[in-house]
Short mmCIF file of C-alpha atoms in Angstrom, two decimals:
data_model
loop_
_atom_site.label_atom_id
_atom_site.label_comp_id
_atom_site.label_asym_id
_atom_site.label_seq_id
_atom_site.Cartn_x
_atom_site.Cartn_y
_atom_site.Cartn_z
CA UNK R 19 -66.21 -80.75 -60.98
CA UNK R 20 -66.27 -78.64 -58.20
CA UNK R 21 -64.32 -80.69 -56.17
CA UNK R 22 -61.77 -81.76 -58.32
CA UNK R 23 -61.04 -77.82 -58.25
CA UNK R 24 -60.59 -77.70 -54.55
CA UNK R 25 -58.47 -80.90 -54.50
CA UNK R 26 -56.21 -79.47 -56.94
CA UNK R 27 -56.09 -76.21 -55.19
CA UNK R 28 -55.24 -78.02 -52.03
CA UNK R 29 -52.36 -80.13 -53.80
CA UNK R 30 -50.98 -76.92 -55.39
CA UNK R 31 -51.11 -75.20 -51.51
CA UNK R 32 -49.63 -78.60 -49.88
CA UNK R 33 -47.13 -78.32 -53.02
CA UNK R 34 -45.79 -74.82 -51.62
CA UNK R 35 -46.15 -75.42 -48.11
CA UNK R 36 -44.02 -78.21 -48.66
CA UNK R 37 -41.37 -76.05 -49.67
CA UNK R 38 -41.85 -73.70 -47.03
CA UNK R 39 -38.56 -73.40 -45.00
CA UNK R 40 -38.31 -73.02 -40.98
CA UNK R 41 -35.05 -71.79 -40.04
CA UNK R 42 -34.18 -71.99 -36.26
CA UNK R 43 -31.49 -70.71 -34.32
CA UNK R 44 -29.32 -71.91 -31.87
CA UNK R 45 -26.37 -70.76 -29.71
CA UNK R 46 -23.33 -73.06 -29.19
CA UNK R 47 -20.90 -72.29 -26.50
CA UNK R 48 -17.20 -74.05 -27.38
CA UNK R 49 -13.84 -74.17 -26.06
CA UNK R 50 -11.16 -72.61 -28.45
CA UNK R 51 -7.37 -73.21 -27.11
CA UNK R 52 -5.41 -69.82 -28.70
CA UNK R 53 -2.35 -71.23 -30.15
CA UNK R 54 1.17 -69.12 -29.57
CA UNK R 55 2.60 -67.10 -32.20
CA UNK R 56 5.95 -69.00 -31.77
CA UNK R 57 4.83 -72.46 -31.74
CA UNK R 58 7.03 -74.66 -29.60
CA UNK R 59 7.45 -78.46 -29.45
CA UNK R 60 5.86 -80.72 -26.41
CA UNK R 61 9.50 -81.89 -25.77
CA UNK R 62 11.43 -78.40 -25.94
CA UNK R 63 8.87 -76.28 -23.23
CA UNK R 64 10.78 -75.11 -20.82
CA UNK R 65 12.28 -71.99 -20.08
CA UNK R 66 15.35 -70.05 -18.35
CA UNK R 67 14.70 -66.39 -16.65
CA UNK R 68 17.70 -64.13 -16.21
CA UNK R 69 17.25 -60.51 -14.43
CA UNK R 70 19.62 -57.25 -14.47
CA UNK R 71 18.47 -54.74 -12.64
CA UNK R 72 19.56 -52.16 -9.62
CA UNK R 73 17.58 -54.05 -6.81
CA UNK R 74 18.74 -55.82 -4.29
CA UNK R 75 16.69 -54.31 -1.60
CA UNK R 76 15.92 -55.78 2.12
CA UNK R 77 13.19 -55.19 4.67
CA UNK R 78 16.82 -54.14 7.02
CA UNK R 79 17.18 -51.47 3.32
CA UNK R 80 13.43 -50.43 3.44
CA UNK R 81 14.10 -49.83 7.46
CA UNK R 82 16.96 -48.13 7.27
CA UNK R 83 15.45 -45.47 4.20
CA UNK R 84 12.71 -44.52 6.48
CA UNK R 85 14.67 -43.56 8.63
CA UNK R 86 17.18 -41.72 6.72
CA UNK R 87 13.74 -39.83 5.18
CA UNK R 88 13.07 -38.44 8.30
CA UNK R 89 16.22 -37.59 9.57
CA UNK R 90 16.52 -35.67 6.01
CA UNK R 91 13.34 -33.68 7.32
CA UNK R 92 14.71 -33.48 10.69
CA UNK R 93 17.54 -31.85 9.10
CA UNK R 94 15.29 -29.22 6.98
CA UNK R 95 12.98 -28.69 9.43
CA UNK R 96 14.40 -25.10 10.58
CA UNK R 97 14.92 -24.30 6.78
CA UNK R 98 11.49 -25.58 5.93
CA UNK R 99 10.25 -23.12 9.25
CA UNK R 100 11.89 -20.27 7.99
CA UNK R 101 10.59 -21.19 4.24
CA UNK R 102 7.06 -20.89 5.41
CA UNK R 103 7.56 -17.64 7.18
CA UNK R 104 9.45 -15.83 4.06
CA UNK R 105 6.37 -17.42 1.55
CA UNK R 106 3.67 -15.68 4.64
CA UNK R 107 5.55 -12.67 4.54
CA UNK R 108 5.08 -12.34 0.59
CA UNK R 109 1.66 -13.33 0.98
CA UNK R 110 1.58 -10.54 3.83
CA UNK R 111 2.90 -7.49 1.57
CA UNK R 112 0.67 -8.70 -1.36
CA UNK R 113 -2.07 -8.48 0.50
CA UNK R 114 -1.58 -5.45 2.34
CA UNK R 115 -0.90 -4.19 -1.17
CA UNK R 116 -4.52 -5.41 -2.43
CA UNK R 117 -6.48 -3.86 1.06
CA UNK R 118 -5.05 -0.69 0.24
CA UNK R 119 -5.82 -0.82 -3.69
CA UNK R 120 -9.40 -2.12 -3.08
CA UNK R 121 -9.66 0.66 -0.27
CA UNK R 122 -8.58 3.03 -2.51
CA UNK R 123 -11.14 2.53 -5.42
CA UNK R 124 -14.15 2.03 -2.74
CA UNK R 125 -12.88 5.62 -1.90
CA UNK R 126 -13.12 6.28 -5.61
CA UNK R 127 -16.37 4.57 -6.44
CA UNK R 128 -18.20 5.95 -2.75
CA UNK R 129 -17.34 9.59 -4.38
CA UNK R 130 -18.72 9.50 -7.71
CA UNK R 131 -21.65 7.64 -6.73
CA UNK R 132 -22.53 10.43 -4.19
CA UNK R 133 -21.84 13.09 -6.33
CA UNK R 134 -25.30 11.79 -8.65
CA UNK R 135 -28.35 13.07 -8.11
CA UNK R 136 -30.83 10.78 -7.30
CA UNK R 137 -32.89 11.02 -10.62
CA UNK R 138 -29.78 9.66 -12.15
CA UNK R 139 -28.89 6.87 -10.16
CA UNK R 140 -32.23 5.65 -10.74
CA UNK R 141 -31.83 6.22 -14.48
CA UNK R 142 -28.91 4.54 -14.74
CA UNK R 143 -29.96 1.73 -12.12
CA UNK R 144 -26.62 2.12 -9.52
CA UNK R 145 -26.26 0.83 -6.62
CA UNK R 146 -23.56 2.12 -4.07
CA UNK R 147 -20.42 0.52 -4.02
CA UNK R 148 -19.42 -2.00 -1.75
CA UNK R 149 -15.81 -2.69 -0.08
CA UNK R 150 -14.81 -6.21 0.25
CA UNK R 151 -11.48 -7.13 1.48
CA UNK R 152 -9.81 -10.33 0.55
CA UNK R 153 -8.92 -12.56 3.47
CA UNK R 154 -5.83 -11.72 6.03
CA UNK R 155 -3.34 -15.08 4.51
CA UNK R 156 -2.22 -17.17 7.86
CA UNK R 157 0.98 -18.31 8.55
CA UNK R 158 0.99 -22.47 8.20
CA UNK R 159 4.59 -23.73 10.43
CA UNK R 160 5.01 -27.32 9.04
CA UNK R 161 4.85 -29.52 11.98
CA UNK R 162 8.37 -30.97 13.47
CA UNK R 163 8.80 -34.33 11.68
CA UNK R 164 7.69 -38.06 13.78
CA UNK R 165 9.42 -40.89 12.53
CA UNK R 166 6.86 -43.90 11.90
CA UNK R 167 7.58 -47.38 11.14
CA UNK R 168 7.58 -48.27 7.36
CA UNK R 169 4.67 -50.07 5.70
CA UNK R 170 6.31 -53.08 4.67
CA UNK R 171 3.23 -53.98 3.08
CA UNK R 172 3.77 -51.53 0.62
CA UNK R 173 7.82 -51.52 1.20
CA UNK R 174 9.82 -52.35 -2.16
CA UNK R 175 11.60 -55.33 -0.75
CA UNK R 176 12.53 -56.94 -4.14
CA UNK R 177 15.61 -58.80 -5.87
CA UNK R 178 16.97 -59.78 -9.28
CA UNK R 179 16.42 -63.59 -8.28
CA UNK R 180 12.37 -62.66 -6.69
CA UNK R 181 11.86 -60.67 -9.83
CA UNK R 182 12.66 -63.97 -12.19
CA UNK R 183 10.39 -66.14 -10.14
CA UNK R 184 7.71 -63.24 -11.31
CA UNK R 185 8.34 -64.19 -15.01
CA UNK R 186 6.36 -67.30 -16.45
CA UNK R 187 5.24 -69.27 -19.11
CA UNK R 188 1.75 -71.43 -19.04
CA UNK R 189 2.31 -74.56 -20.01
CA UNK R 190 6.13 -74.52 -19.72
CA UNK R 191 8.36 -75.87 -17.14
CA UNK R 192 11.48 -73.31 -16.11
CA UNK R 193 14.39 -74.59 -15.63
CA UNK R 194 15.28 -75.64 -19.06
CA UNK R 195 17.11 -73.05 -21.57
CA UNK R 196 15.54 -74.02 -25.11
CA UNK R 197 13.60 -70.12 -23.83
CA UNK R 198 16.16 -68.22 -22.55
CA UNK R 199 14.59 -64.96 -21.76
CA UNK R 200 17.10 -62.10 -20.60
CA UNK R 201 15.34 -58.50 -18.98
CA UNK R 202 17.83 -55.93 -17.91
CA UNK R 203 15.89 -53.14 -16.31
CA UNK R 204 16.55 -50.00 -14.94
CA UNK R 205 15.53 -48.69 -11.18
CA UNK R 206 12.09 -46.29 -12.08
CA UNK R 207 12.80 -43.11 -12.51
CA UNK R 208 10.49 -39.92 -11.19
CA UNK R 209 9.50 -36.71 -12.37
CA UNK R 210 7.40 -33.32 -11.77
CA UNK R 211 5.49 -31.58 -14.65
CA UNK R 212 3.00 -29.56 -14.21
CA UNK R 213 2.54 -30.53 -10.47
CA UNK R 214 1.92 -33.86 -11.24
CA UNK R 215 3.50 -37.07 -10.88
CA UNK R 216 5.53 -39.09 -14.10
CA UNK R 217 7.46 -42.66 -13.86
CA UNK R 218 9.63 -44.60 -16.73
CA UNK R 219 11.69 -47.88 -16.12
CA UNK R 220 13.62 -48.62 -19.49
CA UNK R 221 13.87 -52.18 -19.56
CA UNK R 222 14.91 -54.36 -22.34
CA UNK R 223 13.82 -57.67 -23.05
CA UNK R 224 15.39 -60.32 -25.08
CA UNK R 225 14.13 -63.75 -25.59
CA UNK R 226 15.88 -66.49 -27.63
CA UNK R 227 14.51 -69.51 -28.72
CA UNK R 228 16.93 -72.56 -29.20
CA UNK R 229 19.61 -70.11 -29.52
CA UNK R 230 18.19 -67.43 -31.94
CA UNK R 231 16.51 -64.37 -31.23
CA UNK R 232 12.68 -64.21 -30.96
CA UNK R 233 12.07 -61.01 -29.10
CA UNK R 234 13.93 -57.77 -28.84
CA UNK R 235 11.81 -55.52 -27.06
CA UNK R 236 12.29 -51.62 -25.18
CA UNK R 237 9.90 -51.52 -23.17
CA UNK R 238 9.11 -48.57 -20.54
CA UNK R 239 11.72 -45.84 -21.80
CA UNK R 240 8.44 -42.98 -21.82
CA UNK R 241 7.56 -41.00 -18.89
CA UNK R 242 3.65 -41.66 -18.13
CA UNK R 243 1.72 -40.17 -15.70
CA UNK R 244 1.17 -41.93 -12.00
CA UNK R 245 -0.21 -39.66 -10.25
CA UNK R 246 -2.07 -35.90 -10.31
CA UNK R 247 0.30 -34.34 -7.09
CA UNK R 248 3.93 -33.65 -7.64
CA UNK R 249 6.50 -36.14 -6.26
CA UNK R 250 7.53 -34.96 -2.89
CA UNK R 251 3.53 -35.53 -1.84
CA UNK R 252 3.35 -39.13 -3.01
CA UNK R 253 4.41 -42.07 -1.31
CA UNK R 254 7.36 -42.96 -4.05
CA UNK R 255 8.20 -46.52 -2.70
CA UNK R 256 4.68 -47.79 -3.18
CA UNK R 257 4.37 -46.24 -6.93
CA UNK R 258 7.93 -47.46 -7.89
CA UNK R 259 6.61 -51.12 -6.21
CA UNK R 260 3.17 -50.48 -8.44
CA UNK R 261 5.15 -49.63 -11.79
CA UNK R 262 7.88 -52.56 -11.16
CA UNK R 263 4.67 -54.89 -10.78
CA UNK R 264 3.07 -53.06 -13.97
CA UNK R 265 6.80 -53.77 -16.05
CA UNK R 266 6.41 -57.42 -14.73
CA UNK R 267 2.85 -58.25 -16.27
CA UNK R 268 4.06 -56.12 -19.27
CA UNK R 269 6.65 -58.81 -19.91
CA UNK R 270 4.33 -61.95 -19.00
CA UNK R 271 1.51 -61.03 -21.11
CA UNK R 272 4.20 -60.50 -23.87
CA UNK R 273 5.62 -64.00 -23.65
CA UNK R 274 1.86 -65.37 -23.50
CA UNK R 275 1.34 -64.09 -26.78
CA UNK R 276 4.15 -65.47 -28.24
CA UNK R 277 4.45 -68.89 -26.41
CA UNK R 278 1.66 -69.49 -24.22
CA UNK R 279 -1.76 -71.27 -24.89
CA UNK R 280 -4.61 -69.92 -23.82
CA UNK R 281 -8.46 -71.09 -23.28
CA UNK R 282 -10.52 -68.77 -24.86
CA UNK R 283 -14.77 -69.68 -24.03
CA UNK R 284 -17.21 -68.60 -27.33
CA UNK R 285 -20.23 -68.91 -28.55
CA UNK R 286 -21.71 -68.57 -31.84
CA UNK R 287 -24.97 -68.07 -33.21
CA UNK R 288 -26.05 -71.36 -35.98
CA UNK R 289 -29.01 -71.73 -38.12
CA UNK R 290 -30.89 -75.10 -39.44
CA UNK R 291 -33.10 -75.47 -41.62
CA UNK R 292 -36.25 -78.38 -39.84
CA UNK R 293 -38.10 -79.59 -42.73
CA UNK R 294 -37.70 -82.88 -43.42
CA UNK R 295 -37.06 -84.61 -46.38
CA UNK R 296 -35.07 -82.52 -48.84
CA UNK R 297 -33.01 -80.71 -45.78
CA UNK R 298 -31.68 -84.04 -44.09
CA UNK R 299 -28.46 -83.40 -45.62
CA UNK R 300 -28.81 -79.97 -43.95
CA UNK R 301 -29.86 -81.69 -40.64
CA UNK R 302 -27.10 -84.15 -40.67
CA UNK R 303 -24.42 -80.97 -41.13
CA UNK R 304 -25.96 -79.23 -38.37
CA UNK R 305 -25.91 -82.03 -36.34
CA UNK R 306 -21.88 -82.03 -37.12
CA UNK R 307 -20.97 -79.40 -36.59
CA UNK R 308 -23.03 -78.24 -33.46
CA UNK R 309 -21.75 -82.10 -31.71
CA UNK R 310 -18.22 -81.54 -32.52
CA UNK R 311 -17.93 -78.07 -31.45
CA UNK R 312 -18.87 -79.10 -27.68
CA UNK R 313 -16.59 -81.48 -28.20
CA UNK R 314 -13.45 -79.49 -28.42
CA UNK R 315 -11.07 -79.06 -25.50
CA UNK R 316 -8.67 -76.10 -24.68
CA UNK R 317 -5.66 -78.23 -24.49
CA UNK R 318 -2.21 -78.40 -26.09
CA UNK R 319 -1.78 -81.42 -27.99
CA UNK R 320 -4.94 -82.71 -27.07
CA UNK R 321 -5.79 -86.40 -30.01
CA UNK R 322 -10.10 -85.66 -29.58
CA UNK R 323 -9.48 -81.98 -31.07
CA UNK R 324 -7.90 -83.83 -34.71
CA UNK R 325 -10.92 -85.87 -35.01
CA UNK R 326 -13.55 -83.41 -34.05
CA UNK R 327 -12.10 -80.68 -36.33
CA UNK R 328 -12.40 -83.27 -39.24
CA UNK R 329 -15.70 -84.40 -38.20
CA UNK R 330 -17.17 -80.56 -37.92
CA UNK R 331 -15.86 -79.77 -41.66
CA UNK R 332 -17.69 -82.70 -42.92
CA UNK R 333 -20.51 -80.41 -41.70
CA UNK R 334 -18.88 -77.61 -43.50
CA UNK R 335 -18.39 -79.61 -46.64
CA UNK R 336 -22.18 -80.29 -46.60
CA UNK R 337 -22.84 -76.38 -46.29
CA UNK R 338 -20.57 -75.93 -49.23
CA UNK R 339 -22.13 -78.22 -51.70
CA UNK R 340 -25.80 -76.83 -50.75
CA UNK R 341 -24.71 -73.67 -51.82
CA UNK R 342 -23.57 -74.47 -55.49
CA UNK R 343 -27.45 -76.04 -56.05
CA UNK R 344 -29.14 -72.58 -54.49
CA UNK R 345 -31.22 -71.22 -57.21
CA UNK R 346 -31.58 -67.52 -56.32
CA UNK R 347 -33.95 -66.79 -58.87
CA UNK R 348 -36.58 -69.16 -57.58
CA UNK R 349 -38.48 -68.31 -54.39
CA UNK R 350 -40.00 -71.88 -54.37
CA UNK R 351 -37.19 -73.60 -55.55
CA UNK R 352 -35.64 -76.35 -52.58
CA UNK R 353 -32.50 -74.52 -52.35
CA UNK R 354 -33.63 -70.89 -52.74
CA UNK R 355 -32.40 -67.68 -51.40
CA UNK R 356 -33.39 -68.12 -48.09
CA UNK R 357 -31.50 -71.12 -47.55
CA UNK R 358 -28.19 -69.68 -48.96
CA UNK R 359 -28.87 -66.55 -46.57
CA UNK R 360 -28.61 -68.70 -43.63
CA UNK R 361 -26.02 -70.69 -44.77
CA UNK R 362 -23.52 -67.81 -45.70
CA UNK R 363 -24.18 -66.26 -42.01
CA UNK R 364 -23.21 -69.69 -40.43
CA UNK R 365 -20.28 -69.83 -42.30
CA UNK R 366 -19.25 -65.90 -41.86
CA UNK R 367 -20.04 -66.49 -38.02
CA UNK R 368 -18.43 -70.02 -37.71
CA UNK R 369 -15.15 -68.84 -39.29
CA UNK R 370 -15.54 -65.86 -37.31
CA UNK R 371 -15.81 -67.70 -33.92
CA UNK R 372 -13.16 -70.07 -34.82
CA UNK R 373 -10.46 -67.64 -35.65
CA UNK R 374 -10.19 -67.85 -39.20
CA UNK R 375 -10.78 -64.62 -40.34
CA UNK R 376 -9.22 -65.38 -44.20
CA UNK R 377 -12.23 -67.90 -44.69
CA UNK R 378 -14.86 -65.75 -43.03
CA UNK R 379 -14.35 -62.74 -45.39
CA UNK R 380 -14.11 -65.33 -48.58
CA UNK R 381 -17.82 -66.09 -47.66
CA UNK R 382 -18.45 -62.20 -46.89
CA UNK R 383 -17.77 -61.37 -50.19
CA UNK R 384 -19.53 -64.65 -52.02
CA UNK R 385 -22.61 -63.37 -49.82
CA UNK R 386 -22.32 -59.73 -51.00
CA UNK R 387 -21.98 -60.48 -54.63
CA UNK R 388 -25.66 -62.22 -54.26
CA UNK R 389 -27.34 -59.52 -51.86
CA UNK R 390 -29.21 -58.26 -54.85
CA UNK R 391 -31.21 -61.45 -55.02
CA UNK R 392 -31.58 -62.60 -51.12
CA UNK R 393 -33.38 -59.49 -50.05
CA UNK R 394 -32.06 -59.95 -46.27
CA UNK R 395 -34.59 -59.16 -43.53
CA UNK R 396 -33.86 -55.99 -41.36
CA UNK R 397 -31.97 -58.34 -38.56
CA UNK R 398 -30.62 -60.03 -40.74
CA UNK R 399 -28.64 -56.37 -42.56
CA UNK R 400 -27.66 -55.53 -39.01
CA UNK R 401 -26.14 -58.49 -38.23
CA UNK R 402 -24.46 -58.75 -41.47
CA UNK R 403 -23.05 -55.30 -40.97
CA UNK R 404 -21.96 -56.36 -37.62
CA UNK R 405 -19.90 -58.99 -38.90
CA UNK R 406 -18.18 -56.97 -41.09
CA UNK R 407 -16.98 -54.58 -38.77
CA UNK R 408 -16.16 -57.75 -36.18
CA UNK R 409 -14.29 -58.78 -39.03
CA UNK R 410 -12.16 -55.78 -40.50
CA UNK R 411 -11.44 -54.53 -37.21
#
C-alpha cells in the first residue's frame, strides 16, 4: 500500500514535470535591404544630374582672390593704423577718467576711515581702504599685411559640371534621364550676429521621375550658425567649401531615401520552447524562421529573398495557430500562459526587426488585452515597455 502511494505520487510529479516548459533565447543577426520610398524598375535605374549655380571657380580664380585680399589690406593698412590709434586714444581718456575717479574715492574712503576712533573701527570690523588702479590700456598697431600662398587644399575650386559628379544614386547608373534631378543653388551667403559667424545657400531641388515630379524641395534658405567669431576672423573660403559639401550630402541622402536601397545589419532577440513532444511544432517554427532569416541577402531583386520570406512565415503561421489553443486559465495546461508570453514577444520583436511596424503593434495590443492572465516576469515588463516605446516612436 505504501508503495502504490509513492508510485502514484511520482506519476502525478513526472505528470507536471512533463509539462514543465524551458524557454531559451537566442539572438539572430540578419540582413534587411531598406527598400526606396519611390520604388523604381530594374530596367528604368538610371539617372541625369543638372547643376545651376554661381561657380565656376579655378585654382588661377582662388590665386588671383588671395591676392586681391591682401592688396585690399595693403590698401587699409594706414586706415586700419590710424583706427587702432583713435580706439587707444578712447581707451586712453576712459581710463585716465577711471584713475582719477578711483583716486578720488580712495581720497574719500582714506578720510573717513581716519577720522574713527579706534574703538570703532574695531566695532564695526574696518579695514583701511585700499587704491587699486586698473591697468594703463596699450596701443596694439596691426602688423603691415604679408601675402601668403593660398591653401588650395582648402581653396573652393569647384564647378557646375564637378558639383553633378557629387550627386548619386546607389544602385543606379547616370547617364540615363528616367531621374532627372535639377539643383539650382545659390553662392553661400555670410553674416555677423552677435559676433558670431552665420551661412545659408538657398538651393532648390527638383527631381522628376519619368517625366513627373517626385521632389520639390528648398533646401538651405535659413541662416545657421558656422562658427562662434564674426566673419572677418574666419577663413570664409574654407566654410563656404564646408557648407557647399554639407548642401551636397543634404541632397544625396535625400535621393537615398527616396530611390536608393540600402543594407541595413539587425538582430533580434527569439525564444523556443525545448521540450519535446508536444512543442515539435514549436521547434519546427523556430527552426524556420531562425534558418531563413540568415538566409536573407541585402540585394535588389535578389530570387533567394521570395523563397525565404515564404519559408520564415510558415514559421509565423505555426506561431499563430499555437496561440488560438493557449489556455490562459490553466498553468499546467500544454499551451498555457507562458507559452503565449513568449510567443507574443517573438512576434512584437520579429515584426519589429523586420520593419513592419502595422503587424508588430496588432500583436502589442492582442498581448495587452491578456496581461491580466500572463503575469509577465520583471524582464519580461521592461522589455515589453521597451518595445512599445521602440515602436510608437
Amino acid at each position: 500500500m505504501k508503495l502504490s502511494f509513492i508510485f502514484s505520487i511520482f506519476l502525478s510529479c513526472t505528470a507536471i514535470l512533463g509539462h514543465a516548459q524551458r524557454i531559451d533565447a537566442e539572438n539572430i543577426s540578419f540582413q534587411l535591404l531598406k527598400e526606396p520610398t519611390n520604388a523604381v524598375e530594374a530596367q528604368n535605374r538610371n539617372y541625369s544630374v543638372t547643376v545651376n549655380s554661381p561657380y565656376n571657380i579655378t585654382k588661377e580664380d582662388a590665386i588671383k582672390e588671395a591676392k586681391d585680399k591682401h592688396q585690399k589690406n595693403v590698401d587699409n593698412y594706414d586706415q586700419s593704423v590710424q583706427d587702432a590709434k583713435n580706439q587707444h586714444a578712447e581707451k586712453l581718456k576712459d581710463y585716465e577718467a577711471d584713475v582719477k575717479r578711483l583716486n578720488e574715492k580712495y581720497r574719500t574712503e582714506s578720510e573717513q576711515y581716519n577720522k574713527m576712533k579706534t574703538v570703532e573701527k574695531i566695532a564695526m570690523n574696518a579695514m583701511p581702504p585700499v587704491l587699486r588702479l586698473p591697468s594703463r590700456p596699450q596701443m596694439n598697431i596691426p602688423q603691415k599685411p604679408v601675402y601668403t600662398e593660398p591653401d588650395l587644399r582648402n581653396a573652393l575650386i569647384v564647378d557646375n559640371k564637378v558639383l553633378a559628379s557629387q550627386i548619386s544614386i546607389d544602385g543606379f547608373t547616370r547617364g540615363g534621364n528616367y531621374i532627372d534631378i535639377a539643383i539650382n543653388m545659390e553662392r553661400t551667403n555670410f553674416q555677423d550676429n552677435a559676433g558670431k559667424s552665420f551661412a545659408n545657400q538657398p538651393t532648390k531641388l527638383v527631381v522628376k521621375q519619368g517625366g513627373t515630379v517626385k521632389i520639390d524641395k528648398n533646401l538651405f534658405s535659413d541662416f545657421e550658425e558656422i562658427a562662434s567669431s564674426p566673419t572677418n576672423e574666419i577663413n570664409l573660403s574654407a566654410h563656404e567649401k564646408n557648407y557647399l559639401q554639407k548642401v551636397i550630402a543634404k541632397i544625396n541622402d535625400i535621393l537615398a531615401e527616396n530611390y536608393g536601397f540600402s543594407k541595413i545589419i539587425s538582430t533580434v532577440k527569439l525564444e523556443s520552447v525545448k521540450n519535446k513532444g508536444e512543442y515539435d511544432d514549436l521547434e519546427k517554427a523556430h527552426i524556420y524562421v531562425t534558418t531563413n532569416l540568415k538566409k536573407m541577402q541585402a540585394k535588389p531583386d535578389y530570387a533567394p529573398n521570395k523563397t525565404a520570406f515564404e519559408n520564415l512565415n510558415k514559421g509565423i503561421d505555426i506561431w499563430k495557430a499555437t496561440l488560438k489553443k493557449i489556455d490562459y486559465n490553466g498553468k499546467k495546461a500544454i499551451f498555457n500562459g507562458k507559452i503565449a508570453t513568449y510567443l507574443y514577444l517573438n512576434l512584437i520583436r520579429l515584426n519589429l526587426a523586420l520593419g513592419n511596424k502595422t503587424e508588430a503593434e496588432k500583436y502589442l495590443n492582442e498581448m495587452q488585452e491578456h496581461l491580466v492572465d500572463l503575469k509577465l516576469s520583471f524582464d519580461q515588463n521592461y522589455e515589453l515597455k521597451a518595445l512599445e516605446q521602440k515602436l510608437y516612436n
